[in-house]
Amino acid sequence: MEQRSAAATDGVIIPLGNGAELRPVRVEDAAELFATVERNRERLGQWLPFATPGYRLEDMRIFLVSRHADAARHEGLTMTIVHDGALCGLIELHKIDRPNRSTSIGYWIDQAHEGRGIVTAACRAVVTARSTRSPIPAGLAAT
């Protein structure tokens, strides 16, 4: 098993309602997330440069290790979107710039889970994470 430093989001689960939640990104989820990308490759490829025929499971693993490292350094936040127990997408705060109080948000979701308000709830949870009751550390959340 790979050694990792503890990210600020390890163990954090954010309920979104209606069977959906956000969970910390884990390398162990690579196969399930990769399968989701494979099912949605053509649709996701319109927006995501990695969703190409050459994208491999190992690429997903490398991506997830990188995102976990970003969280550990408080430079990014990537959470899996889970609905009814199935990993169905990701949501990210990219390149958190704390001195300038800026970031950008990105997300993707399996087509089978679209239209249920899951992404809207996920965005709301990540963007409003600055509240004192939030399980996401204030230093990682958008301000």
Tab-separated table of N, CA and C in Angstrom:
chain	number	residue	atom	x	y	z
A	1	MET	N	0.831	-1.181	0.000
A	1	MET	CA	0.000	0.000	0.000
A	1	MET	C	0.875	1.243	0.000
A	2	GLU	N	0.432	2.259	-0.703
A	2	GLU	CA	1.173	3.492	-0.871
A	2	GLU	C	1.094	4.358	0.380
A	3	GLN	N	2.211	4.955	0.777
A	3	GLN	CA	2.243	5.865	1.907
A	3	GLN	C	1.781	7.236	1.431
A	4	ARG	N	0.898	7.871	2.221
A	4	ARG	CA	0.439	9.205	1.892
A	4	ARG	C	0.451	10.039	3.163
A	5	SER	N	0.642	11.330	2.990
A	5	SER	CA	0.475	12.212	4.132
A	5	SER	C	-1.021	12.450	4.295
A	6	ALA	N	-1.442	12.730	5.491
A	6	ALA	CA	-2.860	12.934	5.749
A	6	ALA	C	-3.320	14.251	5.139
A	7	ALA	N	-4.331	14.182	4.306
A	7	ALA	CA	-4.934	15.388	3.754
A	7	ALA	C	-5.926	15.939	4.759
A	8	ALA	N	-6.176	17.225	4.655
A	8	ALA	CA	-7.085	17.877	5.590
A	8	ALA	C	-8.503	17.332	5.491
A	9	THR	N	-8.839	16.677	4.389
A	9	THR	CA	-10.199	16.172	4.211
A	9	THR	C	-10.338	14.687	4.507
A	10	ASP	N	-9.261	14.005	4.893
A	10	ASP	CA	-9.361	12.572	5.174
A	10	ASP	C	-10.459	12.314	6.190
A	11	GLY	N	-11.341	11.382	5.873
A	11	GLY	CA	-12.409	11.000	6.790
A	11	GLY	C	-13.635	11.882	6.747
A	12	VAL	N	-13.602	12.978	6.006
A	12	VAL	CA	-14.729	13.899	5.943
A	12	VAL	C	-15.752	13.374	4.934
A	13	ILE	N	-16.983	13.216	5.376
A	13	ILE	CA	-18.087	12.878	4.479
A	13	ILE	C	-19.131	13.973	4.635
A	14	ILE	N	-19.553	14.548	3.522
A	14	ILE	CA	-20.516	15.639	3.550
A	14	ILE	C	-21.824	15.152	2.939
A	15	PRO	N	-22.856	14.963	3.740
A	15	PRO	CA	-24.149	14.548	3.190
A	15	PRO	C	-24.764	15.672	2.360
A	16	LEU	N	-25.309	15.308	1.204
A	16	LEU	CA	-25.948	16.274	0.321
A	16	LEU	C	-27.459	16.107	0.282
A	17	GLY	N	-27.955	15.008	0.851
A	17	GLY	CA	-29.382	14.715	0.809
A	17	GLY	C	-29.734	13.807	-0.348
A	18	ASN	N	-30.883	13.175	-0.258
A	18	ASN	CA	-31.401	12.291	-1.313
A	18	ASN	C	-30.409	11.212	-1.734
A	19	GLY	N	-29.680	10.651	-0.762
A	19	GLY	CA	-28.771	9.554	-1.046
A	19	GLY	C	-27.433	9.967	-1.625
A	20	ALA	N	-27.148	11.272	-1.666
A	20	ALA	CA	-25.889	11.758	-2.235
A	20	ALA	C	-24.991	12.314	-1.134
A	21	GLU	N	-23.679	12.209	-1.379
A	21	GLU	CA	-22.706	12.750	-0.430
A	21	GLU	C	-21.390	13.002	-1.144
A	22	LEU	N	-20.552	13.795	-0.499
A	22	LEU	CA	-19.190	14.023	-0.954
A	22	LEU	C	-18.266	13.282	-0.016
A	23	ARG	N	-17.257	12.647	-0.600
A	23	ARG	CA	-16.252	11.922	0.175
A	23	ARG	C	-14.870	12.350	-0.295
A	24	PRO	N	-13.883	12.226	0.566
A	24	PRO	CA	-12.517	12.553	0.138
A	24	PRO	C	-12.073	11.660	-1.021
A	25	VAL	N	-11.286	12.228	-1.895
A	25	VAL	CA	-10.727	11.465	-2.999
A	25	VAL	C	-9.758	10.424	-2.428
A	26	ARG	N	-9.821	9.211	-2.975
A	26	ARG	CA	-8.946	8.115	-2.525
A	26	ARG	C	-8.413	7.374	-3.744
A	27	VAL	N	-7.165	7.020	-3.704
A	27	VAL	CA	-6.565	6.268	-4.804
A	27	VAL	C	-7.297	4.940	-4.988
A	28	GLU	N	-7.803	4.375	-3.902
A	28	GLU	CA	-8.528	3.101	-3.975
A	28	GLU	C	-9.788	3.177	-4.843
A	29	ASP	N	-10.258	4.385	-5.136
A	29	ASP	CA	-11.457	4.561	-5.959
A	29	ASP	C	-11.145	4.664	-7.449
A	30	ALA	N	-9.884	4.528	-7.811
A	30	ALA	CA	-9.479	4.745	-9.201
A	30	ALA	C	-10.253	3.875	-10.190
A	31	ALA	N	-10.395	2.600	-9.914
A	31	ALA	CA	-11.056	1.702	-10.877
A	31	ALA	C	-12.515	2.094	-11.093
A	32	GLU	N	-13.218	2.409	-10.014
A	32	GLU	CA	-14.631	2.776	-10.155
A	32	GLU	C	-14.779	4.113	-10.878
A	33	LEU	N	-13.924	5.085	-10.553
A	33	LEU	CA	-13.984	6.370	-11.252
A	33	LEU	C	-13.584	6.220	-12.717
A	34	PHE	N	-12.579	5.404	-12.981
A	34	PHE	CA	-12.161	5.170	-14.358
A	34	PHE	C	-13.306	4.551	-15.161
A	35	ALA	N	-13.994	3.579	-14.587
A	35	ALA	CA	-15.133	2.950	-15.271
A	35	ALA	C	-16.217	3.979	-15.577
A	36	THR	N	-16.415	4.925	-14.678
A	36	THR	CA	-17.408	5.981	-14.891
A	36	THR	C	-16.979	6.882	-16.044
A	37	VAL	N	-15.705	7.233	-16.094
A	37	VAL	CA	-15.196	8.029	-17.217
A	37	VAL	C	-15.362	7.256	-18.519
A	38	GLU	N	-15.045	5.970	-18.510
A	38	GLU	CA	-15.188	5.148	-19.712
A	38	GLU	C	-16.632	5.165	-20.236
A	39	ARG	N	-17.605	5.011	-19.331
A	39	ARG	CA	-19.023	5.015	-19.727
A	39	ARG	C	-19.454	6.348	-20.320
A	40	ASN	N	-18.781	7.416	-19.921
A	40	ASN	CA	-19.178	8.778	-20.285
A	40	ASN	C	-18.147	9.482	-21.159
A	41	ARG	N	-17.207	8.720	-21.715
A	41	ARG	CA	-16.066	9.305	-22.420
A	41	ARG	C	-16.482	10.312	-23.496
A	42	GLU	N	-17.387	9.950	-24.356
A	42	GLU	CA	-17.769	10.847	-25.446
A	42	GLU	C	-18.378	12.142	-24.912
A	43	ARG	N	-19.264	12.029	-23.959
A	43	ARG	CA	-19.918	13.218	-23.376
A	43	ARG	C	-18.915	14.060	-22.600
A	44	LEU	N	-18.112	13.434	-21.733
A	44	LEU	CA	-17.142	14.177	-20.931
A	44	LEU	C	-16.042	14.792	-21.788
A	45	GLY	N	-15.710	14.131	-22.887
A	45	GLY	CA	-14.659	14.621	-23.774
A	45	GLY	C	-14.941	15.988	-24.362
A	46	GLN	N	-16.193	16.427	-24.351
A	46	GLN	CA	-16.542	17.763	-24.832
A	46	GLN	C	-15.940	18.851	-23.948
A	47	TRP	N	-15.729	18.524	-22.669
A	47	TRP	CA	-15.280	19.535	-21.702
A	47	TRP	C	-13.973	19.179	-21.009
A	48	LEU	N	-13.672	17.911	-20.901
A	48	LEU	CA	-12.520	17.476	-20.109
A	48	LEU	C	-11.428	16.931	-21.022
A	49	PRO	N	-10.275	17.573	-21.029
A	49	PRO	CA	-9.222	17.162	-21.972
A	49	PRO	C	-8.669	15.768	-21.718
A	50	PHE	N	-8.849	15.230	-20.533
A	50	PHE	CA	-8.309	13.894	-20.247
A	50	PHE	C	-9.206	12.772	-20.760
A	51	ALA	N	-10.449	13.052	-21.072
A	51	ALA	CA	-11.403	12.005	-21.468
A	51	ALA	C	-11.197	11.625	-22.935
A	52	THR	N	-10.068	11.001	-23.194
A	52	THR	CA	-9.701	10.594	-24.547
A	52	THR	C	-9.538	9.077	-24.575
A	53	PRO	N	-9.518	8.486	-25.758
A	53	PRO	CA	-9.324	7.036	-25.836
A	53	PRO	C	-8.019	6.554	-25.209
A	54	GLY	N	-7.009	7.415	-25.118
A	54	GLY	CA	-5.732	7.015	-24.548
A	54	GLY	C	-5.670	7.062	-23.024
A	55	TYR	N	-6.717	7.565	-22.390
A	55	TYR	CA	-6.733	7.676	-20.925
A	55	TYR	C	-6.834	6.283	-20.314
A	56	ARG	N	-5.936	5.990	-19.345
A	56	ARG	CA	-5.847	4.657	-18.769
A	56	ARG	C	-6.134	4.679	-17.270
A	57	LEU	N	-6.357	3.509	-16.716
A	57	LEU	CA	-6.572	3.384	-15.273
A	57	LEU	C	-5.388	3.962	-14.509
A	58	GLU	N	-4.175	3.720	-14.973
A	58	GLU	CA	-2.991	4.258	-14.296
A	58	GLU	C	-3.006	5.787	-14.297
A	59	ASP	N	-3.521	6.402	-15.363
A	59	ASP	CA	-3.655	7.863	-15.410
A	59	ASP	C	-4.599	8.348	-14.316
A	60	MET	N	-5.680	7.621	-14.096
A	60	MET	CA	-6.622	7.987	-13.034
A	60	MET	C	-5.933	7.882	-11.675
A	61	ARG	N	-5.169	6.829	-11.470
A	61	ARG	CA	-4.445	6.677	-10.194
A	61	ARG	C	-3.490	7.847	-9.955
A	62	ILE	N	-2.742	8.197	-10.978
A	62	ILE	CA	-1.799	9.314	-10.878
A	62	ILE	C	-2.546	10.604	-10.561
A	63	PHE	N	-3.650	10.832	-11.232
A	63	PHE	CA	-4.487	12.008	-10.984
A	63	PHE	C	-4.949	12.052	-9.526
A	64	LEU	N	-5.429	10.936	-9.008
A	64	LEU	CA	-5.943	10.901	-7.641
A	64	LEU	C	-4.830	11.123	-6.613
A	65	VAL	N	-3.654	10.563	-6.839
A	65	VAL	CA	-2.512	10.813	-5.945
A	65	VAL	C	-2.184	12.303	-5.948
A	66	SER	N	-2.184	12.899	-7.120
A	66	SER	CA	-1.889	14.327	-7.254
A	66	SER	C	-2.916	15.179	-6.509
A	67	ARG	N	-4.189	14.823	-6.620
A	67	ARG	CA	-5.234	15.606	-5.956
A	67	ARG	C	-5.170	15.452	-4.441
A	68	HIS	N	-4.822	14.273	-3.982
A	68	HIS	CA	-4.662	14.069	-2.547
A	68	HIS	C	-3.500	14.924	-2.033
A	69	ALA	N	-2.413	14.982	-2.786
A	69	ALA	CA	-1.258	15.799	-2.404
A	69	ALA	C	-1.624	17.283	-2.384
A	70	ASP	N	-2.429	17.733	-3.353
A	70	ASP	CA	-2.881	19.124	-3.361
A	70	ASP	C	-3.652	19.447	-2.079
A	71	ALA	N	-4.521	18.546	-1.665
A	71	ALA	CA	-5.304	18.762	-0.444
A	71	ALA	C	-4.399	18.806	0.779
A	72	ALA	N	-3.407	17.931	0.827
A	72	ALA	CA	-2.489	17.905	1.967
A	72	ALA	C	-1.711	19.210	2.076
A	73	ARG	N	-1.451	19.858	0.923
A	73	ARG	CA	-0.731	21.138	0.906
A	73	ARG	C	-1.687	22.330	0.966
A	74	HIS	N	-2.991	22.071	1.064
A	74	HIS	CA	-4.016	23.118	1.089
A	74	HIS	C	-4.029	23.931	-0.204
A	75	GLU	N	-3.697	23.280	-1.304
A	75	GLU	CA	-3.652	23.947	-2.605
A	75	GLU	C	-4.811	23.563	-3.504
A	76	GLY	N	-5.609	22.615	-3.107
A	76	GLY	CA	-6.736	22.171	-3.895
A	76	GLY	C	-7.623	21.275	-3.066
A	77	LEU	N	-8.784	21.005	-3.563
A	77	LEU	CA	-9.729	20.137	-2.876
A	77	LEU	C	-10.469	19.327	-3.922
A	78	THR	N	-10.392	18.014	-3.839
A	78	THR	CA	-11.119	17.134	-4.749
A	78	THR	C	-11.903	16.140	-3.915
A	79	MET	N	-13.195	16.071	-4.165
A	79	MET	CA	-14.078	15.152	-3.454
A	79	MET	C	-14.805	14.296	-4.488
A	80	THR	N	-15.029	13.035	-4.137
A	80	THR	CA	-15.854	12.190	-4.999
A	80	THR	C	-17.311	12.492	-4.717
A	81	ILE	N	-18.105	12.419	-5.744
A	81	ILE	CA	-19.558	12.548	-5.612
A	81	ILE	C	-20.105	11.125	-5.595
A	82	VAL	N	-20.850	10.807	-4.556
A	82	VAL	CA	-21.399	9.467	-4.371
A	82	VAL	C	-22.915	9.587	-4.330
A	83	HIS	N	-23.596	8.715	-5.060
A	83	HIS	CA	-25.063	8.691	-5.026
A	83	HIS	C	-25.522	7.256	-4.837
A	84	ASP	N	-26.309	7.039	-3.819
A	84	ASP	CA	-26.806	5.696	-3.479
A	84	ASP	C	-25.673	4.666	-3.445
A	85	GLY	N	-24.532	5.072	-2.876
A	85	GLY	CA	-23.397	4.172	-2.702
A	85	GLY	C	-22.474	4.044	-3.892
A	86	ALA	N	-22.832	4.620	-5.046
A	86	ALA	CA	-21.999	4.518	-6.254
A	86	ALA	C	-21.210	5.802	-6.463
A	87	LEU	N	-19.915	5.670	-6.733
A	87	LEU	CA	-19.122	6.833	-7.107
A	87	LEU	C	-19.580	7.256	-8.493
A	88	CYS	N	-20.022	8.488	-8.609
A	88	CYS	CA	-20.584	8.902	-9.899
A	88	CYS	C	-19.970	10.186	-10.434
A	89	GLY	N	-18.936	10.726	-9.774
A	89	GLY	CA	-18.296	11.920	-10.298
A	89	GLY	C	-17.311	12.512	-9.318
A	90	LEU	N	-16.794	13.669	-9.703
A	90	LEU	CA	-15.850	14.409	-8.882
A	90	LEU	C	-16.230	15.880	-8.865
A	91	ILE	N	-15.850	16.558	-7.796
A	91	ILE	CA	-15.947	18.006	-7.717
A	91	ILE	C	-14.630	18.500	-7.147
A	92	GLU	N	-14.131	19.607	-7.711
A	92	GLU	CA	-12.817	20.107	-7.315
A	92	GLU	C	-12.810	21.614	-7.146
A	93	LEU	N	-12.011	22.061	-6.194
A	93	LEU	CA	-11.562	23.449	-6.152
A	93	LEU	C	-10.136	23.400	-6.670
A	94	HIS	N	-9.884	24.095	-7.766
A	94	HIS	CA	-8.579	24.064	-8.424
A	94	HIS	C	-7.679	25.178	-7.898
A	95	LYS	N	-6.426	24.875	-7.722
A	95	LYS	CA	-5.393	25.874	-7.440
A	95	LYS	C	-5.880	26.945	-6.460
A	96	ILE	N	-6.163	26.549	-5.260
A	96	ILE	CA	-6.617	27.497	-4.247
A	96	ILE	C	-5.502	28.504	-3.990
A	97	ASP	N	-5.839	29.767	-4.155
A	97	ASP	CA	-4.905	30.874	-3.952
A	97	ASP	C	-5.381	31.645	-2.727
A	98	ARG	N	-4.921	31.217	-1.556
A	98	ARG	CA	-5.383	31.821	-0.307
A	98	ARG	C	-5.029	33.299	-0.182
A	99	PRO	N	-3.822	33.726	-0.538
A	99	PRO	CA	-3.529	35.163	-0.395
A	99	PRO	C	-4.475	36.047	-1.213
A	100	ASN	N	-4.843	35.579	-2.392
A	100	ASN	CA	-5.745	36.360	-3.247
A	100	ASN	C	-7.205	35.936	-3.134
A	101	ARG	N	-7.460	34.975	-2.241
A	101	ARG	CA	-8.817	34.501	-1.963
A	101	ARG	C	-9.554	34.111	-3.246
A	102	SER	N	-8.899	33.243	-4.040
A	102	SER	CA	-9.536	32.832	-5.286
A	102	SER	C	-9.288	31.355	-5.564
A	103	THR	N	-10.180	30.799	-6.341
A	103	THR	CA	-10.085	29.429	-6.820
A	103	THR	C	-11.077	29.296	-7.966
A	104	SER	N	-11.138	28.154	-8.567
A	104	SER	CA	-12.187	27.855	-9.536
A	104	SER	C	-12.752	26.492	-9.177
A	105	ILE	N	-13.943	26.238	-9.641
A	105	ILE	CA	-14.609	24.974	-9.334
A	105	ILE	C	-14.807	24.196	-10.629
A	106	GLY	N	-14.626	22.906	-10.537
A	106	GLY	CA	-14.872	22.028	-11.668
A	106	GLY	C	-15.559	20.773	-11.182
A	107	TYR	N	-16.319	20.147	-12.035
A	107	TYR	CA	-17.027	18.930	-11.647
A	107	TYR	C	-17.404	18.153	-12.892
A	108	TRP	N	-17.656	16.884	-12.695
A	108	TRP	CA	-18.264	16.047	-13.728
A	108	TRP	C	-19.074	14.969	-13.022
A	109	ILE	N	-20.088	14.492	-13.711
A	109	ILE	CA	-20.964	13.472	-13.131
A	109	ILE	C	-21.411	12.502	-14.220
A	110	ASP	N	-21.585	11.267	-13.822
A	110	ASP	CA	-22.096	10.220	-14.702
A	110	ASP	C	-23.468	10.646	-15.239
A	111	GLN	N	-23.668	10.456	-16.519
A	111	GLN	CA	-24.922	10.854	-17.147
A	111	GLN	C	-26.135	10.225	-16.458
A	112	ALA	N	-25.985	9.017	-15.949
A	112	ALA	CA	-27.095	8.331	-15.282
A	112	ALA	C	-27.543	9.044	-14.002
A	113	HIS	N	-26.715	9.954	-13.486
A	113	HIS	CA	-27.031	10.659	-12.243
A	113	HIS	C	-27.355	12.127	-12.475
A	114	GLU	N	-27.377	12.561	-13.722
A	114	GLU	CA	-27.703	13.948	-14.051
A	114	GLU	C	-29.170	14.251	-13.780
A	115	GLY	N	-29.459	15.529	-13.597
A	115	GLY	CA	-30.840	15.989	-13.483
A	115	GLY	C	-31.491	15.705	-12.146
A	116	ARG	N	-30.710	15.369	-11.149
A	116	ARG	CA	-31.257	15.049	-9.827
A	116	ARG	C	-30.873	16.076	-8.778
A	117	GLY	N	-30.185	17.135	-9.190
A	117	GLY	CA	-29.759	18.169	-8.252
A	117	GLY	C	-28.501	17.821	-7.476
A	118	ILE	N	-27.837	16.736	-7.844
A	118	ILE	CA	-26.656	16.288	-7.104
A	118	ILE	C	-25.508	17.281	-7.266
A	119	VAL	N	-25.238	17.705	-8.493
A	119	VAL	CA	-24.135	18.641	-8.723
A	119	VAL	C	-24.446	19.995	-8.092
A	120	THR	N	-25.677	20.432	-8.178
A	120	THR	CA	-26.058	21.695	-7.533
A	120	THR	C	-25.800	21.622	-6.039
A	121	ALA	N	-26.200	20.529	-5.405
A	121	ALA	CA	-25.975	20.362	-3.967
A	121	ALA	C	-24.484	20.272	-3.653
A	122	ALA	N	-23.721	19.583	-4.513
A	122	ALA	CA	-22.274	19.456	-4.300
A	122	ALA	C	-21.597	20.820	-4.406
A	123	CYS	N	-21.961	21.592	-5.408
A	123	CYS	CA	-21.385	22.935	-5.563
A	123	CYS	C	-21.726	23.806	-4.357
A	124	ARG	N	-22.965	23.763	-3.945
A	124	ARG	CA	-23.391	24.550	-2.782
A	124	ARG	C	-22.572	24.161	-1.549
A	125	ALA	N	-22.377	22.874	-1.335
A	125	ALA	CA	-21.638	22.406	-0.164
A	125	ALA	C	-20.187	22.871	-0.192
A	126	VAL	N	-19.547	22.803	-1.344
A	126	VAL	CA	-18.149	23.194	-1.442
A	126	VAL	C	-17.991	24.715	-1.337
A	127	VAL	N	-18.857	25.449	-2.004
A	127	VAL	CA	-18.744	26.906	-2.010
A	127	VAL	C	-19.069	27.500	-0.637
A	128	THR	N	-19.976	26.913	0.078
A	128	THR	CA	-20.364	27.458	1.388
A	128	THR	C	-19.587	26.832	2.536
A	129	ALA	N	-18.529	26.136	2.240
A	129	ALA	CA	-17.770	25.413	3.258
A	129	ALA	C	-17.066	26.319	4.267
A	130	ARG	N	-17.102	27.605	4.077
A	130	ARG	CA	-16.452	28.519	5.012
A	130	ARG	C	-17.218	28.643	6.328
A	131	SER	N	-18.442	28.166	6.381
A	131	SER	CA	-19.205	28.302	7.620
A	131	SER	C	-18.489	27.571	8.746
A	132	THR	N	-18.670	28.014	9.943
A	132	THR	CA	-17.966	27.418	11.081
A	132	THR	C	-18.410	25.987	11.335
A	133	ARG	N	-19.546	25.599	10.825
A	133	ARG	CA	-20.017	24.232	11.013
A	133	ARG	C	-19.526	23.289	9.934
A	134	SER	N	-18.820	23.800	8.952
A	134	SER	CA	-18.371	22.989	7.827
A	134	SER	C	-17.287	21.998	8.237
A	135	PRO	N	-17.366	20.767	7.715
A	135	PRO	CA	-16.302	19.796	7.979
A	135	PRO	C	-15.070	20.041	7.118
A	136	ILE	N	-15.166	20.885	6.082
A	136	ILE	CA	-14.010	21.188	5.257
A	136	ILE	C	-13.245	22.313	5.944
A	137	PRO	N	-11.969	22.148	6.218
A	137	PRO	CA	-11.203	23.187	6.884
A	137	PRO	C	-11.292	24.520	6.150
A	138	ALA	N	-11.469	25.598	6.903
A	138	ALA	CA	-11.665	26.918	6.320
A	138	ALA	C	-10.541	27.307	5.371
A	139	GLY	N	-9.323	26.869	5.622
A	139	GLY	CA	-8.210	27.208	4.768
A	139	GLY	C	-8.297	26.607	3.378
A	140	LEU	N	-9.138	25.591	3.209
A	140	LEU	CA	-9.288	24.961	1.902
A	140	LEU	C	-10.470	25.489	1.124
A	141	ALA	N	-11.428	26.049	1.799
A	141	ALA	CA	-12.672	26.422	1.138
A	141	ALA	C	-12.547	27.758	0.422
A	142	ALA	N	-13.398	27.932	-0.562
A	142	ALA	CA	-13.452	29.208	-1.286
A	142	ALA	C	-13.900	30.293	-0.318
A	143	THR	N	-13.391	31.479	-0.509
A	143	THR	CA	-13.770	32.580	0.386
A	143	THR	C	-14.400	33.682	-0.398
